[in-house]
Coordinates of C-alpha atoms in Angstrom, one line a residue:
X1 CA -37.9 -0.3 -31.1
X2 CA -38.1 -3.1 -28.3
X3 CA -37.7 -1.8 -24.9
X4 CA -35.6 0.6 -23.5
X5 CA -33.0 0.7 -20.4
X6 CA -32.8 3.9 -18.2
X7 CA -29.8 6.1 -17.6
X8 CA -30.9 7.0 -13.8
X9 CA -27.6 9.4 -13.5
X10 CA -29.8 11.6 -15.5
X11 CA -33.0 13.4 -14.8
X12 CA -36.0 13.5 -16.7
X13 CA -37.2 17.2 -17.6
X14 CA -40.7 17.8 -18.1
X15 CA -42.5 21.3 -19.4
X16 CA -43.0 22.9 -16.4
X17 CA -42.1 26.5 -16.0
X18 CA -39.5 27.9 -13.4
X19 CA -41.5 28.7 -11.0
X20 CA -44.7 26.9 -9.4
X21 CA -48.0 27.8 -10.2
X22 CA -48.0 30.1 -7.3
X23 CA -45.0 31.9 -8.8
X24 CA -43.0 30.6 -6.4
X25 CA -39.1 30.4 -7.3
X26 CA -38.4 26.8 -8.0
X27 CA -35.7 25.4 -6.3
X28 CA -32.7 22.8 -7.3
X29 CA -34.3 19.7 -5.6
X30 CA -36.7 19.8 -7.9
X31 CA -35.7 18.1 -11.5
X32 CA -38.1 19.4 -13.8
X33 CA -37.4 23.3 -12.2
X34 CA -33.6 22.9 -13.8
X35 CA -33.3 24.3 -17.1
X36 CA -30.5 23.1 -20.0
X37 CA -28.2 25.1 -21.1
X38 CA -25.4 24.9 -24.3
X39 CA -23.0 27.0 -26.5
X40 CA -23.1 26.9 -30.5
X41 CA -19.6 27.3 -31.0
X42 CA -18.7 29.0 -34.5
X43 CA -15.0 30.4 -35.4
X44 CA -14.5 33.6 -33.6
X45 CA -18.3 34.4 -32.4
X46 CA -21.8 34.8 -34.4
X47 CA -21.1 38.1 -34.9
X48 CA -19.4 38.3 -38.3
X49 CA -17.1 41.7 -37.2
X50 CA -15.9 39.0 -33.8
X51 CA -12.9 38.4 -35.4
X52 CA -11.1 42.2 -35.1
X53 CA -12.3 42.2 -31.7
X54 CA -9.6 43.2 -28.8
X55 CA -9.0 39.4 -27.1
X56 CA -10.1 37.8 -30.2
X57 CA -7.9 35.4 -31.7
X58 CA -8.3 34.7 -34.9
X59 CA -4.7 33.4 -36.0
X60 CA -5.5 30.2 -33.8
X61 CA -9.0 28.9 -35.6
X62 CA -7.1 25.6 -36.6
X63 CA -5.3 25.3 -33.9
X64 CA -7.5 22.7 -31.7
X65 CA -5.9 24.3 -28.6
X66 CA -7.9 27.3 -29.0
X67 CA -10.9 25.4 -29.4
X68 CA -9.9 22.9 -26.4
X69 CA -9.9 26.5 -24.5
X70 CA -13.2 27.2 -25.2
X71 CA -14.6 23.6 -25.0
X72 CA -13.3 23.1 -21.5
X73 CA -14.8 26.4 -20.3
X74 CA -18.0 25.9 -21.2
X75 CA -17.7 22.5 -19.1
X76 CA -16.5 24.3 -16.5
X77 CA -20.0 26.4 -16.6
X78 CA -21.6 23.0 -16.5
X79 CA -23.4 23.2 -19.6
X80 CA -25.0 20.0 -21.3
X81 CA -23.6 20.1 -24.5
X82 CA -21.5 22.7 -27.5
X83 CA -22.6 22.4 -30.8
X84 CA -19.4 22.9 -33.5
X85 CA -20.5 24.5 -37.4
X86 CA -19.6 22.6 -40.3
X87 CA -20.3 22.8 -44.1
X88 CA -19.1 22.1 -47.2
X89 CA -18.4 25.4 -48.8
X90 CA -16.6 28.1 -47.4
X91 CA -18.7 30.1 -44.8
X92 CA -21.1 33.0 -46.8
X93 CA -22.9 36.2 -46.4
X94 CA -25.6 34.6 -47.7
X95 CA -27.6 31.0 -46.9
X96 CA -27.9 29.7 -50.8
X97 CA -24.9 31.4 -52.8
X98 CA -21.3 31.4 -51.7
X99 CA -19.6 34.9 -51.7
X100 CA -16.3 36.7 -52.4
X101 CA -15.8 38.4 -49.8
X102 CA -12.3 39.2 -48.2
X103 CA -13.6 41.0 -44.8
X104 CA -15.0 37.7 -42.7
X105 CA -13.7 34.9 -41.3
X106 CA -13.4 32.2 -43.8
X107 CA -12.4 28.8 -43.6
X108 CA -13.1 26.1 -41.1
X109 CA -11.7 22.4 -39.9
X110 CA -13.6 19.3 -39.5
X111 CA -16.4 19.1 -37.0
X112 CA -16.3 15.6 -36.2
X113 CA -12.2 15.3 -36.1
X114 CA -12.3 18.4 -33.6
X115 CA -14.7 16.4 -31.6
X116 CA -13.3 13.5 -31.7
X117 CA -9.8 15.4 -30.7
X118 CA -11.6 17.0 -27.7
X119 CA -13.4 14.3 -26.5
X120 CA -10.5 12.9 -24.0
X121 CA -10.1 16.5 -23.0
X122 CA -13.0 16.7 -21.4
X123 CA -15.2 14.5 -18.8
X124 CA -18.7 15.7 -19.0
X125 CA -19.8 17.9 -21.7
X126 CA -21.3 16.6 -24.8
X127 CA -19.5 17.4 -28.3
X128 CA -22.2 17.6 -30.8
X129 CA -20.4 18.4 -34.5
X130 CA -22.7 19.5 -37.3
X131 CA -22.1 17.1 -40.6
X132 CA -23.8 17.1 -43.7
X133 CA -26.3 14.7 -45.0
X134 CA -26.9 15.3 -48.4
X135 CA -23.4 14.9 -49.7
X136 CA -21.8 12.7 -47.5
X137 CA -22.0 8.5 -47.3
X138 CA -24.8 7.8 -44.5
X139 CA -22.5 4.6 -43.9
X140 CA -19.7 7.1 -43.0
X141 CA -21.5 8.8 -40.8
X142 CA -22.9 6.6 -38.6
X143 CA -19.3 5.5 -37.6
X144 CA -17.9 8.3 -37.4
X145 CA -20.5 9.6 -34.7
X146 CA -20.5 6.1 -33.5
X147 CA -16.9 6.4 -33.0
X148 CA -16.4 9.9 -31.0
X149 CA -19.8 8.2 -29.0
X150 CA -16.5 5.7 -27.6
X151 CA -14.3 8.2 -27.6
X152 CA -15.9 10.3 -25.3
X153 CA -17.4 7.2 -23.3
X154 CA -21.0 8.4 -24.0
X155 CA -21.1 12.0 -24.5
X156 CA -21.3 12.3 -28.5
X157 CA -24.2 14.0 -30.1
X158 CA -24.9 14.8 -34.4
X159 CA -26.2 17.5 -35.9
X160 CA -27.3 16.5 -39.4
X161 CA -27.9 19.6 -41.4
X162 CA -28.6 19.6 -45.1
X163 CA -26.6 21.4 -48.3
X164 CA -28.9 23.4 -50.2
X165 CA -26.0 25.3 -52.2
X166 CA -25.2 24.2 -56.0
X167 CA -22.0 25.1 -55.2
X168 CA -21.3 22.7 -52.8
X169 CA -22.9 19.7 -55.1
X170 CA -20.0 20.8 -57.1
X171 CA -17.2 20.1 -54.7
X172 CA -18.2 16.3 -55.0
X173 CA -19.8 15.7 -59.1
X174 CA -21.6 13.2 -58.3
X175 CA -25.5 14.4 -58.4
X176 CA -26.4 18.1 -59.1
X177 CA -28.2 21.0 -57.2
X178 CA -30.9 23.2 -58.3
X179 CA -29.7 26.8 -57.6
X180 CA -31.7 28.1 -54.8
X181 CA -33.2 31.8 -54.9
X182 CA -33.9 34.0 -52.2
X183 CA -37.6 32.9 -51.9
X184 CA -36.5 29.6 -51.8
X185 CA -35.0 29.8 -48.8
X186 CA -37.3 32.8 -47.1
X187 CA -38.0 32.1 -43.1
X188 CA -41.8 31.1 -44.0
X189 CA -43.8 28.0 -44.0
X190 CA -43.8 27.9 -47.9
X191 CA -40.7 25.9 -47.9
X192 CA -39.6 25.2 -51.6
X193 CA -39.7 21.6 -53.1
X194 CA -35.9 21.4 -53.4
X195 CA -35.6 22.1 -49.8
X196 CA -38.5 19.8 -48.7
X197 CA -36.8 16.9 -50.9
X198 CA -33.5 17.1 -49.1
X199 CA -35.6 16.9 -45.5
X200 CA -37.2 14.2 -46.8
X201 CA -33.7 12.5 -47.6
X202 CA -32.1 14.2 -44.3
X203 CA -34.4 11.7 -42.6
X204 CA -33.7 8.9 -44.2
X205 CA -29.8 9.4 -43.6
X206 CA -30.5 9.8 -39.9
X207 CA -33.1 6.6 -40.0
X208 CA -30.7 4.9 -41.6
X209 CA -27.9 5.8 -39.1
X210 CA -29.9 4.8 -35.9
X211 CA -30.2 1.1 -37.4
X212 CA -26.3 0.8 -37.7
X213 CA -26.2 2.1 -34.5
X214 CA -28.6 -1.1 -33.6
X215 CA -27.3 -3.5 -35.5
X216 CA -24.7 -4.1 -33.3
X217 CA -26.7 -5.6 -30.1
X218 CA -25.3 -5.0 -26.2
X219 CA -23.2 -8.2 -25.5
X220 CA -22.4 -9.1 -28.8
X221 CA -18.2 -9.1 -28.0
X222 CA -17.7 -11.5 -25.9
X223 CA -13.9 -11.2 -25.8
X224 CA -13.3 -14.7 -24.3
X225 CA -10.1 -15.7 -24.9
X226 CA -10.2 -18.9 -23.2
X227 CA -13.2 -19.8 -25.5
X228 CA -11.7 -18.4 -28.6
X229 CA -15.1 -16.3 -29.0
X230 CA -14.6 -13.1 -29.9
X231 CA -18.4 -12.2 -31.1
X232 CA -21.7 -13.4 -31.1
X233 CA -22.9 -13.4 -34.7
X234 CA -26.6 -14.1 -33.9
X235 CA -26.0 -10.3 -32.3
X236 CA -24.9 -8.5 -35.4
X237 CA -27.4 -7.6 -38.0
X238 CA -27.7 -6.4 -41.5
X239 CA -30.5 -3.9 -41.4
X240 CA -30.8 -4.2 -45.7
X241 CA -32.3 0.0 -45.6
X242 CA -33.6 1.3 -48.7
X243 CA -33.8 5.1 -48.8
X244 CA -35.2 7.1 -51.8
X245 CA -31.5 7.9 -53.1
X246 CA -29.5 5.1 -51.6
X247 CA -29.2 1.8 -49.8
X248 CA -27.2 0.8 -46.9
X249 CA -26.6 -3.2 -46.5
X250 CA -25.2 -2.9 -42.8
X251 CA -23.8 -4.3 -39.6
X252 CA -22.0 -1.4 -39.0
X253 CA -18.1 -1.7 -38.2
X254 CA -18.7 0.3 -35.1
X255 CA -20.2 -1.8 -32.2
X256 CA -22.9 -0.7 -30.1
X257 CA -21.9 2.7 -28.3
X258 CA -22.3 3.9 -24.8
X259 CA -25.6 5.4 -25.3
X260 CA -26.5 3.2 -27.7
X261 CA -28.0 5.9 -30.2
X262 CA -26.3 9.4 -29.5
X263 CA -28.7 12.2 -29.6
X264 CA -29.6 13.4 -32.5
X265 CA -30.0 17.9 -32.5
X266 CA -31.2 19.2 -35.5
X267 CA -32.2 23.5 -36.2
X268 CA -36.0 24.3 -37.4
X269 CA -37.3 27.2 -38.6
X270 CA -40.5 26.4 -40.4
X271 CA -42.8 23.3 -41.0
X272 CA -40.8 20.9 -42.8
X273 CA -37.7 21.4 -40.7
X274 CA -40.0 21.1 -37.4
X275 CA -41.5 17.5 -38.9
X276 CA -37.7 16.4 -39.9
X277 CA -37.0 16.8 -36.1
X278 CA -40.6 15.1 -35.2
X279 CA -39.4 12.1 -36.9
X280 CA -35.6 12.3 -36.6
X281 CA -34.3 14.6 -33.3
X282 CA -33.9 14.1 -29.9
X283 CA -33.5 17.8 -28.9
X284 CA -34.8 20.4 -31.4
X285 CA -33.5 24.3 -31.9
X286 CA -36.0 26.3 -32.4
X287 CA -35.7 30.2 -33.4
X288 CA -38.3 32.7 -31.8
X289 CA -38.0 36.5 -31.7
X290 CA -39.6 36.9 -28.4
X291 CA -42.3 35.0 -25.8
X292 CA -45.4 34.7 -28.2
X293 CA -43.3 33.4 -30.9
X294 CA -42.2 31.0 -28.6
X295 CA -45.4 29.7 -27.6
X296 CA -46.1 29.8 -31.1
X297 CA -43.4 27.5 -32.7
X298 CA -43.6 25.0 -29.3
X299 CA -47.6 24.8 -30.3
X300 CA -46.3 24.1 -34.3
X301 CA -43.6 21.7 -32.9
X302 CA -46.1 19.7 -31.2
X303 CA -48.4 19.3 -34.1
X304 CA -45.6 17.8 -36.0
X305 CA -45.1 15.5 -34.0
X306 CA -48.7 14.8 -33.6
X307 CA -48.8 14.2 -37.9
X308 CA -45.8 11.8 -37.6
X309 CA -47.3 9.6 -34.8
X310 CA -44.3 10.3 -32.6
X311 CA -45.1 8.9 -29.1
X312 CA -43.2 10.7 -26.8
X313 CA -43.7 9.0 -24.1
X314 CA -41.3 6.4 -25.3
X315 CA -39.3 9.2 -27.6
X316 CA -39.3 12.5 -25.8
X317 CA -38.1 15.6 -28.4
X318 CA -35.9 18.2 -26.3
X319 CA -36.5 21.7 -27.0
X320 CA -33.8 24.6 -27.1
X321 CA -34.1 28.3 -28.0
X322 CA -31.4 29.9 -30.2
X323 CA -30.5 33.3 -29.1
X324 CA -26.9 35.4 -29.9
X325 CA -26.0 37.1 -27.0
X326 CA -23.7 39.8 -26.2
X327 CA -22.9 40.2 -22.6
X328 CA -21.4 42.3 -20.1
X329 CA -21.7 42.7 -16.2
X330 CA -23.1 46.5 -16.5
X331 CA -26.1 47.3 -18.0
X332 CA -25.4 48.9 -21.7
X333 CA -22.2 48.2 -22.5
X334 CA -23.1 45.0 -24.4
X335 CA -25.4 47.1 -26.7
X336 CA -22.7 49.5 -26.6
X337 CA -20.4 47.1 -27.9
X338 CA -22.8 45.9 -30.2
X339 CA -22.9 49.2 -32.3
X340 CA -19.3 48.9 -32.3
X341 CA -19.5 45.7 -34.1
X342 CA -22.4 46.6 -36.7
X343 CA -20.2 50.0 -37.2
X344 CA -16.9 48.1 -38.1
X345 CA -19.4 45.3 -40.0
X346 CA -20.6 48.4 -42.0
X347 CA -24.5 46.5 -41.0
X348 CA -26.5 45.9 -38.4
X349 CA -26.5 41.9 -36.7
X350 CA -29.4 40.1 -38.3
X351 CA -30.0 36.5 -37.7
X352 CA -32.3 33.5 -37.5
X353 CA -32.1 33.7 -34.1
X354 CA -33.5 36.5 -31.5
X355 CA -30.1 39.1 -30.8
X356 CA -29.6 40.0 -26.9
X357 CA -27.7 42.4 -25.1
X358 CA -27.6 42.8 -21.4
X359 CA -26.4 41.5 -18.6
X360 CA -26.2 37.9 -17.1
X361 CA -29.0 39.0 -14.7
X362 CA -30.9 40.4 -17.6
X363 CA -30.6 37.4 -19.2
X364 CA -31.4 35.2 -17.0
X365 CA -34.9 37.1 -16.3
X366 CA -35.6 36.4 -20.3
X367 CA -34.7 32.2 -20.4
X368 CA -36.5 31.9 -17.0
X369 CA -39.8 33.7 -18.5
X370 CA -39.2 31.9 -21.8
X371 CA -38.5 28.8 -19.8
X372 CA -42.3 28.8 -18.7
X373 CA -43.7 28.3 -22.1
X374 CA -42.3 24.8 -21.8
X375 CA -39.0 24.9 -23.1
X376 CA -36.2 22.6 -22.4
X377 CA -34.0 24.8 -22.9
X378 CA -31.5 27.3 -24.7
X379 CA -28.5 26.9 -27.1
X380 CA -26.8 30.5 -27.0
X381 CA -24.6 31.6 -29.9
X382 CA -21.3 33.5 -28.4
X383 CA -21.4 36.9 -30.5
X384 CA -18.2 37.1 -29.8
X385 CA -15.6 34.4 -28.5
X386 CA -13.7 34.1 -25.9
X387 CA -15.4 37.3 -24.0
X388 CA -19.0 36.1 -24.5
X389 CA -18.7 32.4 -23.3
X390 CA -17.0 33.3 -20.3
X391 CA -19.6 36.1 -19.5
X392 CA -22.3 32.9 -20.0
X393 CA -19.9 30.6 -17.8
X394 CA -19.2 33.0 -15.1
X395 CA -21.9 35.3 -14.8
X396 CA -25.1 33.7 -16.6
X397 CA -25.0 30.1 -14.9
X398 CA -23.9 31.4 -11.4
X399 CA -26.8 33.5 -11.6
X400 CA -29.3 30.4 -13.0
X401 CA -27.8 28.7 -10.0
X402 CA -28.9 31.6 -7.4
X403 CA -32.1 31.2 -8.7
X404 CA -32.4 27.7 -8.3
X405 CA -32.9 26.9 -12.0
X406 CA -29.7 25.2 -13.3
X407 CA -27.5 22.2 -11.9
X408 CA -24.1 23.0 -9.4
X409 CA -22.9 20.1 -10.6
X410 CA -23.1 17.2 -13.7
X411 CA -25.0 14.1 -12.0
X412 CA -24.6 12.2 -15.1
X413 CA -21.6 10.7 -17.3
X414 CA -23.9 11.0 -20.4
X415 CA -25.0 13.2 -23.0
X416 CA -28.4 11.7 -23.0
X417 CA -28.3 11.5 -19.0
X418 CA -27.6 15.3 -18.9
X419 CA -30.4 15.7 -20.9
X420 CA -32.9 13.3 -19.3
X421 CA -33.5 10.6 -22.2
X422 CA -33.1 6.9 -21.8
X423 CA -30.3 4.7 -22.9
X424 CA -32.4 2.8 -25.9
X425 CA -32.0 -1.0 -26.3
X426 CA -31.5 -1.9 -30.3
X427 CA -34.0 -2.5 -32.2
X428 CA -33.0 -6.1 -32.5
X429 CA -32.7 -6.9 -29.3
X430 CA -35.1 -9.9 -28.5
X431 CA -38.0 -8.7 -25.9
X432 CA -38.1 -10.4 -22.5

């Protein structure tokens, strides 16, 4: 990559804690004190009983009104970006096999249409749809990400995620998919080989993507009517990429985009996952269970990137927690309503992801504390929607904000700006 061009409406955030090495409260004049915050959006909640909730509202789930709701309140909170869930397959009890069950939400609309529907909706927060990479043209997704990067002047982000599922292969006939079985897909380092191949191709797609995203240089419309000159050829570039599976001949259709490469989010659980977002993320999710876990997976993070010669001094990689949460203003009524949900579930919440119940103050104690391992930040997944958001918007941030730990206001028009990375210049942009 040659060079790079600052965003300076955004702040750069280091690895320090929130408070000073005194244990002093850090205050909101000071950048790296302010911790990131974002929403996973998914249907009615994470919690797979959300949808018979009281103030649920499961009738609307493709109406983009309701999500326009909840987009534009969690801008309102000031949060950097929402993440939207996609797959391929109807949603499942289970990671590897699709299910027939008649008792959970099922059923879903197009991530990167509802962001791309949202986008003039909204002014600040980023819109970062989940898409899959293992089915799906690497062509067609680089423009369409490209695309909602215009449409919402600079704010788009991409979540690449993987399809492990046979069944999903099937939806399209054109390559097959081992059948996965539960050890395949366990939570351990012993990732299986059909999982580690699709990584391996995951990052390709994404490489891939980031040199259509170049090949279009800044300047290269000109636009001059009086001249006649529309473009400037010598600016457009096919980047000829040869993955394992595919090849791509380029220039993309899509000129170069506000932030020239949106930021790339991707979820890790376990080695492989953590060295696919060493080579391919800008902000990685991360899934601890409590502080020393978190130390823990920051420490195996950081050795990834060490094995893939990541230099992140010119490519910083963002971290985020995962946590569900369940909030209410006084103490045990979230748990409360928590039982509730497992009760009417007929099982407990388990999850990837750590499960909290509190309050916003409660809350806040935990990502400040786990902010000091040298997080970035969190991505919390709404247990239920629209009560849990709006506890997160109106009670969690106000409370960050008390403590000096969270912005009062956006100071950047950017999704790489909100999270402190700079605007890169294409890879065939000519140094000096």
């Amino acid at each position: 990559m040659t060079g790079t061009t600052s965003d300076t409406s955004g702040a750069a955030h280091g690895t320090t804690g929130a408070t000073d090495p005194t244990g002093t409260p850090a205050t909101a004049s000071d950048p790296t004190a302010l911790l990131h915050l974002a929403v996973a959006l998914d249907g009615v909640g994470w919690h797979p009983a959300a949808w018979r909730e009281e103030g649920a509202r499961p009738g609307e789930l493709l109406d983009a009104a309701y999500w326009a709701d909840l987009v534009t309140e969690a801008e309102r909170g000031l949060l950097d970006f929402v993440t939207f869930e996609d797959a391929l397959g109807l949603q499942s009890a289970a990671f590897h096999l699709p299910d027939d069950r008649t008792d959970q939400v099922r059923g879903s609309i197009d991530a990167v249409l509802l962001a791309a529907y949202l986008a003039p909706l909204t002014q600040h927060i980023g819109l970062v749809p989940t898409t899959n990479v293992t089915h799906t043209e690497p062509f067609h997704l680089a423009i369409g990400i490209a695309t909602l990067d215009h449409a919402s002047r600079g704010r788009a982000g991409w979540r690449p995620q993987i399809a492990s599922r046979a069944a999903d292969a099937a939806h399209f006939g054109r390559r097959t998919a081992p059948q996965l079985t539960e050890r395949d897909v366990g939570d351990s380092d012993s990732i299986s080989e059909p999982l580690r191949a699709l990584f391996v191709e995951g990052a390709e797609v994404v490489q891939a993507a980031r040199w259509l995203w170049d090949s279009w240089e800044d300047g290269a419309e000109i636009r001059d009517a009086t001249t006649g000159r529309f473009l400037d050829r010598d600016k457009v570039h096919h980047i000829d990429f040869r993955g394992t599976n595919f090849s791509v001949k380029g220039p993309s259709i899509t000129p170069r985009t506000p932030q020239g490469q949106p930021p790339v989010v991707s979820l890790a659980h376990a080695t492989t996952p953590y060295e696919f977002a060493a080579l391919s993320s800008d902000v990685v999710a991360i899934t601890p269970h409590d502080r020393a876990g978190t130390a823990a997976i920051l420490a195996q993070v950081a050795e990834a990137v060490e094995r893939t010669g990541r230099d992140v001094s010119e490519r910083p990689l963002r971290t985020f927690a995962d946590l569900i949460v369940l909030l209410d203003d006084e103490p045990g009524v979230a748990a409360r309503r928590k039982a509730r949900l497992d009760e009417v579930a007929g099982a407990e919440l388990v999850s990837d992801a750590e499960v909290f119940t509190g309050t916003p103050a409660e809350l806040a104690d935990l990502l400040i504390d786990r902010y000091s391992t040298g997080l970035d930040g969190f991505r919390l997944r709404p247990a239920t929607l629209p009560h849990d958001l709006m506890v997160i918007t109106r009670g969690l941030v106000p409370e960050l904000q008390r403590r000096g730990v969270f912005r009062t206001e956006y100071a950047s028009t950017t999704l790489r700006g909100h999270l402190g990375l700079a605007r890169p210049a294409s890879r065939y942009a000519k140094s000096g």
